[in-house]
């Protein structure tokens, strides 16, 4: 296949780019060195370039020559660009030169693969029956770059709405080198943080009748939340609510003024997520009010669930099978409880998200996971990653049809 040949022809460039990026990991929304390197790598490709204003994103539009200007579908390919606050322990000659920062989630490979796809698709420009939007995104690891890029016009940058979106993520463990992994529908969960503070009135531990003790009330809230989860939701609709921290008081004989907890909420369906947030507030306030105290409830909204569109998932799977053979694709039986802000794009546009095994080790089961200071990624997968991104875009444009109404992942 042409995409695979073209991608492999530029493999040494992609490896070199990845290793350069690996040495200069940057965190969060502002990645000036990474952004500059991406702009340099794309220069000379005849793309319409846009840079973010509130974050150092890069959006490049490749106009296909296989359809009249302004016609045909628009396909988005995404690569996240940020590193993590981790001190690298991998012993490679291109290790991080930024103290306390590391590309421990392999986003340096995502950038290089997306640059590769841009180069491959530029070669195939006359076959492209529509336009391709290349999304280079900061801050996937937090505070989130996809949502602000959408606010800055990402999904209309081509002059008409994006019809389909694809992304890949490399894995340093779990899957063998070169293995493609995904599943239909729900792939990764939504995540939200919950904070609850019970406000009572402190006093002497020997005089509870002269105080309002928040400690047993907070304990009741924890238990009531667990009962709420099991009695409110369909057992087949996964939800996890874990109270990971509780805090209250300073000594055995002092009733504190307040006590608080922090919890993580993981859900897949938007309806379950909304219901859970409402119910958490109701339970916390209700239990606390029953004891004559008040509750302060706060939510820190994270990322929505990552849900593959049926049609785009199948297109991604078929592309992987055709490019690399059926033995190199595995369908995950279950979703996973991680999360990813590509979900903001895939809430609005039918899309597909695939994992790519990049473990340099013979034993992926025991290799260090993404985010570990010892996470190592084998960049021999880069050309395959670039080929897959280019192939799914090419096929989607060839398929032609605009996105069916109501096809959004829900
Ligand atoms: Zn990541």
Short mmCIF file of C-alpha atoms and ligand atoms in Angstrom, two decimals, residues 105 107 140-141 169, ligand 1:
data_model
loop_
_atom_site.label_atom_id
_atom_site.label_comp_id
_atom_site.label_asym_id
_atom_site.label_seq_id
_atom_site.Cartn_x
_atom_site.Cartn_y
_atom_site.Cartn_z
CA UNK A 105 3.51 8.97 27.75
CA UNK A 107 3.49 11.97 22.94
CA UNK A 140 -3.44 16.35 27.16
CA UNK A 141 -2.01 15.44 30.57
CA UNK A 169 -1.74 6.32 21.37
ZN1 LIG B 1 -0.83 9.95 26.77
#
